Amino acid sequence: MEIHVATTATTSNRNLIGGEWVAARSGKTFTSTSPANRDDVIGEFAASSREDVDAAVAAAKAAYPAWSMMPAPKRGEILFKVARILNEHKEDLSRLLTREMGKVLPEARGDVQEAIDVAYYMAGEGRRLFGYTVPSEMPDKFAMAIRKPIGVAAIIAPWNFPIAIPAWKLFPALISGNTAVMKPASDTPACMIRFTELLLEGGIPEGVVNVVTGSGNDVGHPLVEHPDVKLISFTGHTETGVDISSRAAKTLKRVSLELGGKNPIVIWADADLDLALDSVIWSAFGTSGQRCTAASRIVVHRSIHDEFVQMLHKRAAALVLGDGLLETTDVGPVINDKALERIGGYVEIGQKEAELVVGGNPARDGELAKGSFFEPTVFAEVKGDARIAQEEIFGPVTAVIPVDSWDEAVRVVNSVQYGLSTSLFTNDVNLAFRSIRDFDSGLGYVNHGTIGAEAHLPFGGTKATGNGHREVGQSALDFYTEWKSVYIDYSGKLQRAQIDMEFIDQD
Ligand code: UN1
């Protein structure tokens, strides 16, 4: 087994294929700019196409035998080193992340920290990767189930967590023995390139991780359809997930989809309103509302609707918009001008459906004019079936929905097509447990907002949020490994399962 370690000498924002940083075959490039300031050019990146994807998949396929045969604890040691290196570079990586994606620096550090946490967690899995043994039906026969790697994984990452989510996908894939081709979102290629350089510094062998930058059409489609890609992990819009799923079905690929959310925070009449308010501000406007787990519905008991809306109005209006690198900034930009338009469109819809309490416009004062900023926006007196209460907006907009009874709250919570994260604020332990039972979601919180999932628990949602898989935690290993059931018969004779049952009849 020969393992070559790639160098990082000549990155210059190219694709990483088989340990070499190479330009797109076509020579074409695209530009990444900062959403806080369009004049701040992050760099030029390879505008790749099918040929580049083919080369990357071939490199990942070639690296697979040696990587999958390396003992998992050894793969774990490499991931431990990767974790340490990511930690050493946490600050510069976080600053790059804020510059390219926009989220405020403390949140960018959180994004990088998630990657570090998953690296450590999955590194430890190298010494576990548990299967199980069970008694056989037969005497003198041993039965066990073991995990096997699968092959080349395609990792298609979103821009909203440009370090954490590639890490969520990549580290379980690698510890399980798979190799990977990663494609970053076109808005955040620099984050992935820098992340990958650090992976190589940690000693990930050449070809084990490959990166191809470019558009969904030119890179995503050929990657998803490639016959040598066996696994696809995607985070993004539901429509894209459905498209990926149908393209991948033709070659029977295993697909893990992490899609939309329309996450509610339910605030009951007995709740600690100050705590609920802090949590709503964080969950609705953190990352400028651009999280799958963002709280875009605030379901409140009617008896506290007006009071809570007033509190929320005051706090939302006081949030400071700005460049995420500035300490004074509470809320950074949204990802690009197209997002500004979409969010503005929803505000127009909302104004016909409900009462606009605060915000509602792009923010263009002074320096803000250079970037894509949208005011933190709150609607009140929203009906559960309003479009702004049903559709994912993915921006700093939240809708307060009054309800009169617990049953109505449950109905409203479950009335959307998504089921990612739900939250309840109450001091009533009975309601707390009911919410866990009755709210249809993959993540359930009590007295905590809808964001902030931890790396060692399953992450994912029900209904149109996904297709049943879960990321991170132990559950990630179920996606990235294939079960093999193993039977070892040491009786020395033919024992026919389900037929030779005499030994049972003996007594
Ligand atoms: C996402 O928005 O796709 O729980 C992921 C959270 C984060 C991850 C969000 N840890 O909000």
CSV table of N, CA and C in Angstrom, one decimal, residues 122 129 147-156 168-170 172-174 176 178-179 229-234 244 248 252-258 459 467-483:
chain,number,residue,atom,x,y,z
A,122,MET,N,-15.3,12.0,14.5
A,122,MET,CA,-15.1,11.0,13.5
A,122,MET,C,-13.7,10.3,13.6
A,129,LEU,N,-16.3,2.3,14.9
A,129,LEU,CA,-17.0,1.9,13.7
A,129,LEU,C,-17.7,0.6,14.0
A,147,ARG,N,-19.4,-3.2,9.2
A,147,ARG,CA,-19.6,-2.1,8.3
A,147,ARG,C,-18.5,-2.2,7.2
A,148,LYS,N,-18.9,-1.9,6.0
A,148,LYS,CA,-17.9,-1.8,4.9
A,148,LYS,C,-18.0,-0.4,4.2
A,149,PRO,N,-16.9,0.1,3.7
A,149,PRO,CA,-17.0,1.3,2.9
A,149,PRO,C,-17.6,1.1,1.6
A,150,ILE,N,-18.0,2.1,0.9
A,150,ILE,CA,-18.8,1.9,-0.3
A,150,ILE,C,-18.1,2.3,-1.6
A,151,GLY,N,-17.3,3.4,-1.5
A,151,GLY,CA,-16.6,3.8,-2.8
A,151,GLY,C,-16.5,5.3,-2.8
A,152,VAL,N,-16.8,5.9,-4.0
A,152,VAL,CA,-16.5,7.4,-4.1
A,152,VAL,C,-17.8,8.1,-3.7
A,153,ALA,N,-17.6,9.1,-2.8
A,153,ALA,CA,-18.8,9.9,-2.4
A,153,ALA,C,-18.7,11.3,-3.0
A,154,ALA,N,-19.8,11.7,-3.5
A,154,ALA,CA,-19.9,13.1,-4.0
A,154,ALA,C,-20.5,14.0,-2.9
A,155,ILE,N,-19.8,15.0,-2.6
A,155,ILE,CA,-20.3,15.9,-1.5
A,155,ILE,C,-20.6,17.3,-2.1
A,156,ILE,N,-21.9,17.6,-2.1
A,156,ILE,CA,-22.3,18.9,-2.7
A,156,ILE,C,-22.8,19.8,-1.6
A,168,TRP,N,-19.2,17.9,7.9
A,168,TRP,CA,-20.2,17.0,8.4
A,168,TRP,C,-20.3,15.8,7.4
A,169,LYS,N,-20.1,16.1,6.1
A,169,LYS,CA,-20.2,15.1,5.1
A,169,LYS,C,-18.9,14.3,4.9
A,170,LEU,N,-17.8,15.1,4.9
A,170,LEU,CA,-16.6,14.5,4.5
A,170,LEU,C,-16.0,13.5,5.6
A,172,PRO,N,-17.2,11.7,8.2
A,172,PRO,CA,-17.8,10.4,8.3
A,172,PRO,C,-17.5,9.5,7.0
A,173,ALA,N,-17.5,10.2,5.9
A,173,ALA,CA,-17.3,9.5,4.6
A,173,ALA,C,-15.8,8.9,4.7
A,174,LEU,N,-14.9,9.7,5.1
A,174,LEU,CA,-13.5,9.3,5.1
A,174,LEU,C,-13.2,8.2,6.2
A,176,SER,N,-15.1,6.1,7.3
A,176,SER,CA,-15.7,4.8,6.9
A,176,SER,C,-14.9,4.2,5.8
A,178,ASN,N,-14.3,5.7,2.6
A,178,ASN,CA,-14.7,6.1,1.3
A,178,ASN,C,-13.7,7.2,0.8
A,179,THR,N,-13.7,7.5,-0.4
A,179,THR,CA,-13.0,8.7,-0.9
A,179,THR,C,-14.0,9.7,-1.5
A,229,VAL,N,-19.6,7.2,-9.1
A,229,VAL,CA,-20.0,7.8,-7.8
A,229,VAL,C,-21.0,6.9,-7.2
A,230,LYS,N,-20.8,6.5,-6.0
A,230,LYS,CA,-21.7,5.6,-5.3
A,230,LYS,C,-22.6,6.2,-4.3
A,231,LEU,N,-22.1,7.4,-3.7
A,231,LEU,CA,-22.9,8.0,-2.7
A,231,LEU,C,-23.0,9.5,-3.0
A,232,ILE,N,-24.1,10.1,-2.7
A,232,ILE,CA,-24.2,11.6,-2.9
A,232,ILE,C,-24.8,12.2,-1.6
A,233,SER,N,-24.1,13.2,-1.1
A,233,SER,CA,-24.7,13.9,0.1
A,233,SER,C,-24.8,15.3,-0.3
A,234,PHE,N,-26.1,15.8,-0.2
A,234,PHE,CA,-26.4,17.2,-0.7
A,234,PHE,C,-27.2,17.9,0.4
A,244,ILE,N,-31.7,15.9,-7.9
A,244,ILE,CA,-30.5,15.0,-7.7
A,244,ILE,C,-31.0,13.6,-7.5
A,248,ALA,N,-29.9,10.5,-9.8
A,248,ALA,CA,-29.1,9.4,-9.1
A,248,ALA,C,-29.8,8.1,-9.2
A,252,LEU,N,-28.8,3.8,-9.3
A,252,LEU,CA,-29.1,3.3,-7.9
A,252,LEU,C,-28.1,3.8,-6.9
A,253,LYS,N,-27.8,5.1,-6.9
A,253,LYS,CA,-26.9,5.6,-6.0
A,253,LYS,C,-27.6,5.8,-4.6
A,254,ARG,N,-26.8,5.8,-3.6
A,254,ARG,CA,-27.4,6.1,-2.3
A,254,ARG,C,-27.3,7.7,-2.1
A,255,VAL,N,-28.4,8.3,-1.7
A,255,VAL,CA,-28.4,9.7,-1.7
A,255,VAL,C,-28.9,10.2,-0.3
A,256,SER,N,-28.2,11.1,0.3
A,256,SER,CA,-28.6,11.7,1.5
A,256,SER,C,-28.9,13.2,1.3
A,257,LEU,N,-30.1,13.6,1.6
A,257,LEU,CA,-30.6,15.0,1.3
A,257,LEU,C,-30.9,15.7,2.5
A,258,GLU,N,-30.4,16.9,2.6
A,258,GLU,CA,-30.7,17.8,3.7
A,258,GLU,C,-31.3,19.1,3.1
A,459,PHE,N,-28.5,14.7,12.8
A,459,PHE,CA,-29.1,16.0,12.3
A,459,PHE,C,-29.8,15.7,11.0
A,467,ASN,N,-34.7,12.8,2.9
A,467,ASN,CA,-35.1,11.5,2.5
A,467,ASN,C,-34.8,10.4,3.5
A,468,GLY,N,-34.9,10.8,4.8
A,468,GLY,CA,-34.8,9.8,5.8
A,468,GLY,C,-33.4,9.6,6.4
A,469,HIS,N,-32.4,10.1,5.8
A,469,HIS,CA,-31.0,9.9,6.3
A,469,HIS,C,-30.7,11.0,7.4
A,470,ARG,N,-29.7,10.8,8.2
A,470,ARG,CA,-29.3,11.8,9.2
A,470,ARG,C,-27.8,12.0,9.0
A,471,GLU,N,-27.4,13.3,9.2
A,471,GLU,CA,-26.0,13.6,9.2
A,471,GLU,C,-25.4,13.6,10.6
A,472,VAL,N,-24.1,13.6,10.6
A,472,VAL,CA,-23.3,13.6,11.9
A,472,VAL,C,-23.8,12.5,12.9
A,473,GLY,N,-23.2,12.6,14.1
A,473,GLY,CA,-23.5,11.5,15.0
A,473,GLY,C,-23.2,10.1,14.5
A,474,GLN,N,-23.6,9.1,15.2
A,474,GLN,CA,-23.5,7.8,14.8
A,474,GLN,C,-24.2,7.5,13.5
A,475,SER,N,-25.3,8.2,13.3
A,475,SER,CA,-26.2,7.9,12.2
A,475,SER,C,-25.5,8.2,10.9
A,476,ALA,N,-24.5,9.1,10.8
A,476,ALA,CA,-23.8,9.4,9.6
A,476,ALA,C,-23.1,8.2,9.1
A,477,LEU,N,-22.7,7.3,10.0
A,477,LEU,CA,-21.9,6.1,9.6
A,477,LEU,C,-22.9,5.2,8.9
A,478,ASP,N,-24.1,5.2,9.2
A,478,ASP,CA,-25.1,4.3,8.5
A,478,ASP,C,-25.2,4.7,7.0
A,479,PHE,N,-25.1,6.0,6.7
A,479,PHE,CA,-25.1,6.4,5.3
A,479,PHE,C,-23.8,6.0,4.6
A,480,TYR,N,-22.7,6.2,5.3
A,480,TYR,CA,-21.4,6.0,4.5
A,480,TYR,C,-20.9,4.6,4.6
A,481,THR,N,-21.6,3.7,5.2
A,481,THR,CA,-21.1,2.3,5.2
A,481,THR,C,-22.3,1.4,4.7
A,482,GLU,N,-21.8,0.3,4.2
A,482,GLU,CA,-22.8,-0.8,3.8
A,482,GLU,C,-22.7,-1.9,4.9
A,483,TRP,N,-23.8,-2.4,5.3
A,483,TRP,CA,-23.7,-3.6,6.2
A,483,TRP,C,-23.4,-4.9,5.5
